[in-house]
PDB file of C-alpha atoms in Angstrom:
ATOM      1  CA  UNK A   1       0.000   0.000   0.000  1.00 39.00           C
ATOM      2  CA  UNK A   2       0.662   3.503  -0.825  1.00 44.00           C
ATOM      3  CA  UNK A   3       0.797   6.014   2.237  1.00 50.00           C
ATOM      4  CA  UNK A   4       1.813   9.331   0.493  1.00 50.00           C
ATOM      5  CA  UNK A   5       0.330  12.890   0.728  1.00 54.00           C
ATOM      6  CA  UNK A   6      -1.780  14.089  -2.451  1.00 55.00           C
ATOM      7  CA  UNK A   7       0.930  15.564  -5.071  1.00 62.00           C
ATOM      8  CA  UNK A   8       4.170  12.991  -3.804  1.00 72.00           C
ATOM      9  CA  UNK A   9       5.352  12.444  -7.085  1.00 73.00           C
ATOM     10  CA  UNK A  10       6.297   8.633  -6.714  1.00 76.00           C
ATOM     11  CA  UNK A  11       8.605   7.037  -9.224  1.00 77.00           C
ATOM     12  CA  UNK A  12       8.727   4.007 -10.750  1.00 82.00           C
ATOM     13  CA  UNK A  13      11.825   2.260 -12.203  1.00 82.00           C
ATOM     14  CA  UNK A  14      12.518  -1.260 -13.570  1.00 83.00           C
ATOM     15  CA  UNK A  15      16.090  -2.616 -15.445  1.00 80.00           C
ATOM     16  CA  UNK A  16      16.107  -5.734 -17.323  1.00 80.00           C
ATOM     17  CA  UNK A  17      19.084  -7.223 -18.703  1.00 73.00           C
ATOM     18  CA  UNK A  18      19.683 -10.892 -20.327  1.00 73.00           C
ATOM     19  CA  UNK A  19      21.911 -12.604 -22.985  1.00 73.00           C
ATOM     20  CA  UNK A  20      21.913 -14.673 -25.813  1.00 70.00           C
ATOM     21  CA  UNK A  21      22.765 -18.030 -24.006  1.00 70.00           C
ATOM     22  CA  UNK A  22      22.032 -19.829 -20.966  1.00 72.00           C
ATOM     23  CA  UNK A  23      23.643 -19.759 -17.704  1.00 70.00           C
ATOM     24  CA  UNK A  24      26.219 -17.121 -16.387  1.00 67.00           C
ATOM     25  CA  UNK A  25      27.335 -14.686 -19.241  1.00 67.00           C
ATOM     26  CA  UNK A  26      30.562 -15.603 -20.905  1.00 71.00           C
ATOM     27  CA  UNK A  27      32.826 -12.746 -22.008  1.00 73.00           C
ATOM     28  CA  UNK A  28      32.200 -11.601 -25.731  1.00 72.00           C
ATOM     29  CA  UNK A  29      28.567 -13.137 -25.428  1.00 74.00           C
ATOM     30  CA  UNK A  30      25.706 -10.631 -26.604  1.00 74.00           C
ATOM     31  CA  UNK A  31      24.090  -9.192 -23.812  1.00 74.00           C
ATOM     32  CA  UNK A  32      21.592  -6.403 -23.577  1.00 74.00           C
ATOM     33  CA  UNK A  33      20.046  -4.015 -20.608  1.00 78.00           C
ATOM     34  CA  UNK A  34      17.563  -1.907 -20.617  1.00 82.00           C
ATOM     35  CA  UNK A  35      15.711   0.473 -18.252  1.00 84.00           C
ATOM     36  CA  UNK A  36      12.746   2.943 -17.837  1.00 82.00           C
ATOM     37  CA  UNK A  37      10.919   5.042 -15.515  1.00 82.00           C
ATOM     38  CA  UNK A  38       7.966   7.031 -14.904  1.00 83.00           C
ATOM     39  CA  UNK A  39       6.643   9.236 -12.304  1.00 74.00           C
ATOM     40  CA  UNK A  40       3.088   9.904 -11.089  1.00 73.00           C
ATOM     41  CA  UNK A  41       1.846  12.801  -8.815  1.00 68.00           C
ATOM     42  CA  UNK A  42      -0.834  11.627  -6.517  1.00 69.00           C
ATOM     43  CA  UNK A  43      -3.896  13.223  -6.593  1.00 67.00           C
ATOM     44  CA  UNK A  44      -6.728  13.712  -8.297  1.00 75.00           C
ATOM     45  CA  UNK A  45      -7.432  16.412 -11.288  1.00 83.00           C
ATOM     46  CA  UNK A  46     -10.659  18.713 -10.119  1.00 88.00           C
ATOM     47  CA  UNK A  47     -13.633  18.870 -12.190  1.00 92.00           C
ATOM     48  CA  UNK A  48     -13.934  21.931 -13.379  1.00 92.00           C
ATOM     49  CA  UNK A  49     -17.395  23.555 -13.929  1.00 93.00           C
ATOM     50  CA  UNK A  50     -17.598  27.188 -16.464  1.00 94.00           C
ATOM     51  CA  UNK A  51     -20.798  28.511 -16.759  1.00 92.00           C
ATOM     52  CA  UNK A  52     -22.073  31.556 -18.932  1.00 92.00           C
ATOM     53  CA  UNK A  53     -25.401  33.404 -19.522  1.00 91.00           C
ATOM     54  CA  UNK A  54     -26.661  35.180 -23.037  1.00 90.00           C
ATOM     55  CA  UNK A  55     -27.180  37.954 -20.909  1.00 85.00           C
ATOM     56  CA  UNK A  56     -25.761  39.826 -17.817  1.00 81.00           C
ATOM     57  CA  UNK A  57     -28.546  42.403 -17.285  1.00 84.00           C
ATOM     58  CA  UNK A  58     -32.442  41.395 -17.684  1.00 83.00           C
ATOM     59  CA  UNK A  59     -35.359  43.039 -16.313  1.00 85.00           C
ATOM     60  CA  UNK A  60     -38.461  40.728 -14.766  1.00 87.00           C
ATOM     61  CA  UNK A  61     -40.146  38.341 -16.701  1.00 90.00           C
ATOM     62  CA  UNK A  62     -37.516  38.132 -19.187  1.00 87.00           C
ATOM     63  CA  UNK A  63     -35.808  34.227 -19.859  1.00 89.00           C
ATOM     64  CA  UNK A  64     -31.884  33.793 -19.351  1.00 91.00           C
ATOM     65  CA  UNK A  65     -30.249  31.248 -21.142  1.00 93.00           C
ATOM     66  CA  UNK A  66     -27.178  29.065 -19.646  1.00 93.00           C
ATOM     67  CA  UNK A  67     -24.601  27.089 -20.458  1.00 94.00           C
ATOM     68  CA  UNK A  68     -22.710  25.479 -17.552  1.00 93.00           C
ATOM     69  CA  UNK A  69     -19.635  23.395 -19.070  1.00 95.00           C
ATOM     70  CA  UNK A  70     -18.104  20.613 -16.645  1.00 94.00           C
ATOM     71  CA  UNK A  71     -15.593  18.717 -17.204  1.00 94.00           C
ATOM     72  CA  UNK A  72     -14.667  15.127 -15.510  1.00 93.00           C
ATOM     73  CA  UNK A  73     -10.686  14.717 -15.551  1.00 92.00           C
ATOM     74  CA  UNK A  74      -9.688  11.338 -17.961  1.00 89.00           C
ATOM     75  CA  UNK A  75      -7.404  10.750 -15.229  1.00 84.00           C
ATOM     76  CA  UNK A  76      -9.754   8.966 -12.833  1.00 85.00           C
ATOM     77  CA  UNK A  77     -12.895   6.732 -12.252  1.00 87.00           C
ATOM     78  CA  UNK A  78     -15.838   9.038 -11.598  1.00 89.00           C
ATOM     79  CA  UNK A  79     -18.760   7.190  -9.656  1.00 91.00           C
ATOM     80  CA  UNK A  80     -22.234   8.547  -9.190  1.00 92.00           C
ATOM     81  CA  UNK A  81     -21.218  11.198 -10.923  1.00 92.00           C
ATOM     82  CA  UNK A  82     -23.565  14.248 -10.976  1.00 94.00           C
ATOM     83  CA  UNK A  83     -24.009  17.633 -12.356  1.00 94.00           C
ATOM     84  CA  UNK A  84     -26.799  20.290 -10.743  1.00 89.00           C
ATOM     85  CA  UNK A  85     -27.379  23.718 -10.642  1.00 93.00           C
ATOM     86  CA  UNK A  86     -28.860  25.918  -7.876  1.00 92.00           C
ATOM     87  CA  UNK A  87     -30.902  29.075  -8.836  1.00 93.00           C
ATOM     88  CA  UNK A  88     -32.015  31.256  -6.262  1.00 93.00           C
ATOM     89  CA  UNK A  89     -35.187  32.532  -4.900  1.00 95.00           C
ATOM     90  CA  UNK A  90     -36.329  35.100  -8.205  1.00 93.00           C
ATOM     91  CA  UNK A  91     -35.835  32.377 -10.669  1.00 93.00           C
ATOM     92  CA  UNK A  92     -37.920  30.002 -12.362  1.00 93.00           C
ATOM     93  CA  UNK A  93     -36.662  27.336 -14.355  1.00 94.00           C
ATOM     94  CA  UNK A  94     -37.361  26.543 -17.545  1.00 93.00           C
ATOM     95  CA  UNK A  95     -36.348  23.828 -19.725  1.00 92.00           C
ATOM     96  CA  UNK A  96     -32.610  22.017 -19.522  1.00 92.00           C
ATOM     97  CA  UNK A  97     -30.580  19.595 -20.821  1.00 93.00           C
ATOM     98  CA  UNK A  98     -27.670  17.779 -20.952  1.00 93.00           C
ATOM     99  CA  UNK A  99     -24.724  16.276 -23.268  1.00 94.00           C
ATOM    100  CA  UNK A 100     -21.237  15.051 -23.522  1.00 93.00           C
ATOM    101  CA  UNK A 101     -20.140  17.299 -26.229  1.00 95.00           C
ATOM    102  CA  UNK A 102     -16.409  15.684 -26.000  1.00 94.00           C
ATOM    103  CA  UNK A 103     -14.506  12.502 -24.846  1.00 92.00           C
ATOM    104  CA  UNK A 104     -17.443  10.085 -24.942  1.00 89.00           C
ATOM    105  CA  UNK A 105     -17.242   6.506 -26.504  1.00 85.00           C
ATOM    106  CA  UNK A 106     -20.554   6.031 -26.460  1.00 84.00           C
ATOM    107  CA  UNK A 107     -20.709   3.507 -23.740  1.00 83.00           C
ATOM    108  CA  UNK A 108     -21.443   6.160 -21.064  1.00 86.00           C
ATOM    109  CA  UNK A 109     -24.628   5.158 -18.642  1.00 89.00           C
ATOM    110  CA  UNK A 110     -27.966   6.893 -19.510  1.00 92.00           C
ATOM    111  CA  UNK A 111     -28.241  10.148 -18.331  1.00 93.00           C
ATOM    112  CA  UNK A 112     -31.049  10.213 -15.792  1.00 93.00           C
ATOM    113  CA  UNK A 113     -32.654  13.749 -14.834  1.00 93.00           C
ATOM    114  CA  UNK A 114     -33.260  14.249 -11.523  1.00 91.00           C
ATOM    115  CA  UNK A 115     -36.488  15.558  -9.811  1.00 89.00           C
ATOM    116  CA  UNK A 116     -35.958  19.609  -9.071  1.00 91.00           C
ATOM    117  CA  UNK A 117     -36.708  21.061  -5.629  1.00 93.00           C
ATOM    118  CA  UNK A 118     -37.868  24.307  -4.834  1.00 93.00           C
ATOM    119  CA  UNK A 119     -36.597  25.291  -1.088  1.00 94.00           C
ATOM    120  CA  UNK A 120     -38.812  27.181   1.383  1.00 94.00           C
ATOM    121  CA  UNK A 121     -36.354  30.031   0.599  1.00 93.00           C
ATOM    122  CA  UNK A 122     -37.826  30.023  -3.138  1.00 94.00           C
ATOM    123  CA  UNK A 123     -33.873  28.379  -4.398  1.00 94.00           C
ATOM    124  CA  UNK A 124     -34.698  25.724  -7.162  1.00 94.00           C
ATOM    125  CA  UNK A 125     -31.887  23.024  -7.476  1.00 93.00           C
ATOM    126  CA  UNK A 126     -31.834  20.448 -10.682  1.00 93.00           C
ATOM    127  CA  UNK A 127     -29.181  18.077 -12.180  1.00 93.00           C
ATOM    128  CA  UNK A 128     -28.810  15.166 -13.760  1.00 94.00           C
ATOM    129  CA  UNK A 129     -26.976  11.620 -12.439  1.00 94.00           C
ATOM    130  CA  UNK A 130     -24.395  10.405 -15.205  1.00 94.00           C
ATOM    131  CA  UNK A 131     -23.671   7.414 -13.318  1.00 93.00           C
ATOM    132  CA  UNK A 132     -20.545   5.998 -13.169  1.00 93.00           C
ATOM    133  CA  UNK A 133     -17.722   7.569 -15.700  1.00 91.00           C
ATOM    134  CA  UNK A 134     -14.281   5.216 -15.735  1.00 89.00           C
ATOM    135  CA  UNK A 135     -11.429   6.948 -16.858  1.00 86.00           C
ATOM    136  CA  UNK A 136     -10.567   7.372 -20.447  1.00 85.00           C
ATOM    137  CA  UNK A 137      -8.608   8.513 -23.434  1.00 88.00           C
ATOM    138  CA  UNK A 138      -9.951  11.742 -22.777  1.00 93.00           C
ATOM    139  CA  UNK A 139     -11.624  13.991 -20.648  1.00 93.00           C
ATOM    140  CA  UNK A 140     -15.485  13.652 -20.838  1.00 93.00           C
ATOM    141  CA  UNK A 141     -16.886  17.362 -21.102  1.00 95.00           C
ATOM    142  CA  UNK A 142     -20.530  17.474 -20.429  1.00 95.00           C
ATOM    143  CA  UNK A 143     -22.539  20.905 -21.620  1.00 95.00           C
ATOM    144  CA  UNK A 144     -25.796  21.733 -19.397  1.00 94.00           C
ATOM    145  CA  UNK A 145     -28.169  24.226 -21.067  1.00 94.00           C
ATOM    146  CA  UNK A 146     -31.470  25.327 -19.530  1.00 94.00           C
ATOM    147  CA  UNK A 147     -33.073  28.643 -19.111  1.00 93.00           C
ATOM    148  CA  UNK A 148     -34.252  30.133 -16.269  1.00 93.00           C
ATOM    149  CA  UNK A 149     -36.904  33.538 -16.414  1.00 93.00           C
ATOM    150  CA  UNK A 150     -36.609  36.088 -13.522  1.00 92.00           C
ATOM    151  CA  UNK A 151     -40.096  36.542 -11.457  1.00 93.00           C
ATOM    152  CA  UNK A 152     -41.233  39.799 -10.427  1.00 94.00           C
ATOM    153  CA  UNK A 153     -41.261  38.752  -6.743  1.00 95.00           C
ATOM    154  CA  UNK A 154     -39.078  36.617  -4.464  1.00 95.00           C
ATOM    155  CA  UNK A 155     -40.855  33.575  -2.473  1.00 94.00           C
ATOM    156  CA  UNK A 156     -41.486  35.887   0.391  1.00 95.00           C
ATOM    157  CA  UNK A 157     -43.384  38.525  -2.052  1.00 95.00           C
ATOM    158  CA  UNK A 158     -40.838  40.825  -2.480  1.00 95.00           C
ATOM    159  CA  UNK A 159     -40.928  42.730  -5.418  1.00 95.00           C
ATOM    160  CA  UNK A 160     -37.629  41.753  -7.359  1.00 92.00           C
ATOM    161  CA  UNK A 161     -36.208  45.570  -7.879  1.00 90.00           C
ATOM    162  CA  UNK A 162     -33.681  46.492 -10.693  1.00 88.00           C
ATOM    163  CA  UNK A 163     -30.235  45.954  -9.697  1.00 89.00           C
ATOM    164  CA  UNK A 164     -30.932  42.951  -7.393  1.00 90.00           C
ATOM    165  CA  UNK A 165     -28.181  40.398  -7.948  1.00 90.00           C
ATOM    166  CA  UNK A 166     -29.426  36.844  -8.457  1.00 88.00           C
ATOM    167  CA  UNK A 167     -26.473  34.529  -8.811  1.00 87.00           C
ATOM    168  CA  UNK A 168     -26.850  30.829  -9.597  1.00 84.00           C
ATOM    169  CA  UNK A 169     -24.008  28.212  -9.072  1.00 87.00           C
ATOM    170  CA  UNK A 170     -23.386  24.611 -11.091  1.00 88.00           C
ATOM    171  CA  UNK A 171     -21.902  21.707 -10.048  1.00 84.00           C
ATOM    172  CA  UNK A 172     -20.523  18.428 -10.954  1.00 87.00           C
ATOM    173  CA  UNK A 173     -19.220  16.037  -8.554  1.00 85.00           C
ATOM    174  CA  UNK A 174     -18.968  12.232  -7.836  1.00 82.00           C
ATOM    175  CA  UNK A 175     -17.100   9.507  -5.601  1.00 79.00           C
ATOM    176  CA  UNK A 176     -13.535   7.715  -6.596  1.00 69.00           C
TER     177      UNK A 176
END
């Protein structure tokens, strides 16, 4: 077993060397040796999760439309893997979806959309499970679209005024 602190780079060397003939090596025989190593840094690559809007400014009752881009590192076995998005109390959601747009064989699990819930403080969370994701060639990028249109009053009644800052945050996650 391993015992080393996320990113030890540990090393790895082997040397191999044989001759031509049996038994011990007689002097002008053929002989060869050879050797290689390799290190690894433990640890584990993030996900990484960018997300963008069509617009940064929108009055009430008008529909935002999002991308949130997340990528799950090649480098290691992703299990219930997830991605979800919170978006606060002045939001409703609208339709979403989800797709690897890159490093996908095609022998990913179905996606499965999971059920949204609406908090008592009016914030909506939704995602989808992408089950388990082994490592790969290359990193699988998954795009998330949806869009969300701003209500004219938080969960409380409010009144959402101009300038109010509703930020919503995406996520992808999942167990090695």
């Amino acid at each position: 077993s391993l015992d080393a602190a996320a990113s030890t780079v540990v090393g790895n060397s082997v040397a191999v060397s044989g001759s031509g003939l049996p038994g011990a090596p007689v002097a002008g025989e053929r002989s060869y040796t050879a050797t290689a190593d390799t290190d690894v840094i433990v640890g584990v690559e993030p996900i990484t999760v960018v997300k963008s809007s069509d617009f940064d400014r929108m009055p009430a009752e008008h529909p935002v439309n999002y991308t949130a881009t997340v990528t799950f590192p090649r480098s290691s076995d992703w299990f219930d893997a997830v991605v979800y998005d919170t978006l606060p109390d002045g939001f409703e959601l609208g339709a979403s979806n989800i797709e690897c747009v890159s490093g996908c064989d095609g022998n990913e699990p179905p996606i499965v959309t999971l059920v949204s819930a609406v908090s008592a403080g009016g914030e909506t969370t939704f995602g989808f499970s992408l089950g388990d994701l082994p490592g790969g060639a290359a990193d699988r990028v998954y795009s998330l679209t949806y869009d969300a249109t701003i209500k004219t009053s938080y969960t409380d009644s409010t009144p959402v005024a101009l300038g109010d800052v509703l930020r919503n945050t995406a996520f992808g996650g999942g167990n090695l």
